[in-house]
Amino acid sequence: MKRRILIFLGVFGPATIAALADNDAAGVATFSVAGATLGYPILFILAIVTPLLAVTQEMGIRLALVTRKGLGDLIREEFGVKVSLLLFIGLCIANMGTIIVDLAAVKTTSSLLSIPAVPAIIALTVISFLFVTKGNFKVNQNIMLTVSLFFLSYVFSAVQAKPDWAMAFSNLFYPHGVRADAEYVRNYFIIGLGVLGTTVTPWGQFFIGSFAFDKKIETDRLRYSQIETYAGALLTSFFSASMIVATAATLFSRGIPLLSGEQAALAMQPFAGELAGTLFAVGILNAGFMGVVIVALSTAYAFTEFFGVAGSLDATFTKSRVFYLTFLIQILVAGIIVLLPFVSLFRLVIITQFANALLLPVILHYLLKLTSDPSIMGSRVNNAFQRRFTVGAMILISLSSVLAIIFTLAK
Amino acid sequence: MLFFSELTGRPVYSESEHVLGVLEDIIFLNEDTPRVTKITVSHNKLRHEIPVSSIRRVNGHVAIVKAAAVRASAGNELSVKKVLLDQQIIDLVGNKVVRVNDVVLMDAPNLSISGIDIGPLGILRRIGLEQTAQKAAKLLGFTIGQQLLSWGDVSNLDLEYGQIKIKQREEKLAKIHEEDLADYLELTNIQNVHKFIGTLTPKKAAEVLQSLNVTYQVEVFAKFENNKGAELINLIDPDEAVDILLAINRIHRDKIMQLLPQDKRKELHQLMSLSRTPVGKLMTSEFCAVGSNETAKDVLVKIKTQTGNYSFLSAVYALNRDDQLVGVFNLHELLLQSPDTQVYKFMIPEPTRALLTTPIEVIMYKLLKYNISALPVVNRDKKLLGIITIDDVSELLLKKIP
């Protein structure tokens, strides 16, 4: 038993970090708005999305550990250069959007905490870059895991908000307890897709495999990594649920609308106490840092895989120059865009969500095809449940994307 | 020079101009010189293999096939699509270097793989945007260079285990630009040829060596130890031997001469004195030379403007950036090209050539043997000095006829 725990601790990291990074600043904003606008019933969507996150992430880590290659490597080798180039461009756009949204959240939140915005963004860029270039894999992973402890601040905020626990729990199984008029249903769709889109992400599919590969986890440790994947998905959703509960208990129950997620910290202070609000804000800053680093890393990893150049957190800057530059350029460009006063961040959020929603079913399609191919996976191909569940999810995501686009345009 | 991506998807015709299907894959032998053995043709999702021996022409885009007979696969046959295209290239210590973006083929003397495209142009070519990107780059005032890796740098032992490993460390990887390409491919062949000759019996080795052209001979020869060199010289035809001996440096030559048997040494000395025949006086400077990266259109313009007063023009010579002779093509080959095709793509690399020191007898022999109307003369740095046409030596030839 002791040995098993040690092995588990040895493989621990990639799946948890990949899952927790889903609660990046953009994620926090989405969950806050979801809780404030829709109340507890949106928890039902979260309960559906969690197994989807677990199943897809498990496929990603299994693929990486069995083939010793990343998703980008395999797509290039199996499906050729055209598909690779299109997917990489798509991923670049979607990830760029996500990084911008994360930095924007940092900008807004830092001004709430009366930290000047411009130095905050510059500091974040510099820290992210030093963090990635100077640290090796182990150090970086441990910093990310430690930083993840800040997510506990949401749990604290949720408890402080004194929610109706019975309502919250029962809504995990079926949505109820609100008056569902047309307006509510429409918002439920749009925000529900946002919840899905911020939890199961295109970059997440690439990141988990690359990161597990960079950690050099052995194939025979697969069992442990799978357990970590499931646990990570549960933990992430637990934090997401905390954010929803915190805003549902304070803002939705009093009918206070929330226009942007970052305002949540301020809006909930009167009802949950100053400490809860401040913790919520600190949580957003932390989530912004996590999101920026991990999303930018996933683009950099994907680039090295699609085009076969060297790239690892353990490599020096000169050796993996392309890898680190891909990382840096994204953050720099995002930083500049966020600081430009005339760029409409609201529109960027919408575009990013659409880009992610369009890309996700395509990436899941390739992930599913690769993990169902016995010539690649050997005995570790998907079972019937994994195949059907993912196909169902892909159809669901595509359909709801179309619906959400229609609803957004009709609004 | 051809690229794999330019051949895939192209129709393959039978002798009666009937479309057999489209070219899908190329099968090659995993050897030092990876000869292509078969092509895979697909038609309505049905695939069949056609041995390369029944292909009449792989010219730019089309393959014309005689009666096709399928042969069993040899053990070391590999598919370009499966083991090369899009695969990862690693260096000696296992670092990732780059991926295979395209595969370079040579169609002379045999259809074989000569290198790997590792540059962005390879990707652009695969998605059909090479020309567009080149034009766009030209408008912006720069050119996108080819980055190719010669087959000589790939370890073919590792290829059998599914790894493309280069024989250098990543930092030393020489990325080649198109001007130097022909040069580089030639260099590969010299390494390969040298390796190959090393494995043969001396007699066989001499035969192979004398079938090479003079520049090859000299460079390959320079790699041998003196003993081995003398042994080979002894076995090579005397006129070829003189060619080689005159081209290598004096000290090396004297050492080898000392190692030769008495009568052989005498014979060679006599022949070498013949080389005083002034090649330089026979040579003409009425030739047309172009850069290997110029386009067919550029070449036509050059011919029209510069060669109006020439008495004779049958071939155009291609030079690299350093003005070294790297290829040749005749006017017929030029006229077949589309205007934007670059010279290095259709030229015949490694033309037969002579040095200033080459005995005139050898030059006459080469003109007749290869059935060409002019032979380029280069100096030791492979710079083109002039040409000797069949006209120039016709008087001397007549004297030889009793």
XYZ file of C-alpha atoms in Angstrom, chain A residues 73 76-77 80-82 85 304-310 319, chain B residues 86-89 95-101 123 126-127 170:
30
model
C 2.821 14.195 -32.900
C 0.806 14.883 -37.827
C 2.033 11.331 -38.333
C -0.712 14.498 -42.440
C 0.391 18.064 -42.717
C -2.848 19.710 -43.883
C -1.618 22.971 -39.967
C 6.912 21.395 -31.128
C 4.829 18.291 -31.694
C 3.236 19.292 -34.985
C 6.518 20.497 -36.453
C 8.913 18.193 -34.674
C 11.270 20.702 -33.045
C 12.760 20.247 -29.595
C 18.138 24.364 -27.021
C 5.684 13.583 -41.543
C 7.857 11.486 -39.251
C 10.090 12.893 -36.542
C 13.793 13.351 -37.211
C 16.855 15.172 -29.424
C 13.974 16.115 -31.658
C 15.229 18.145 -34.596
C 12.401 18.617 -37.061
C 9.841 16.633 -39.036
C 10.007 15.345 -42.612
C 8.026 17.878 -44.595
C 4.988 22.366 -45.820
C 2.328 19.969 -49.444
C -0.628 22.296 -49.071
C 21.463 18.935 -33.821
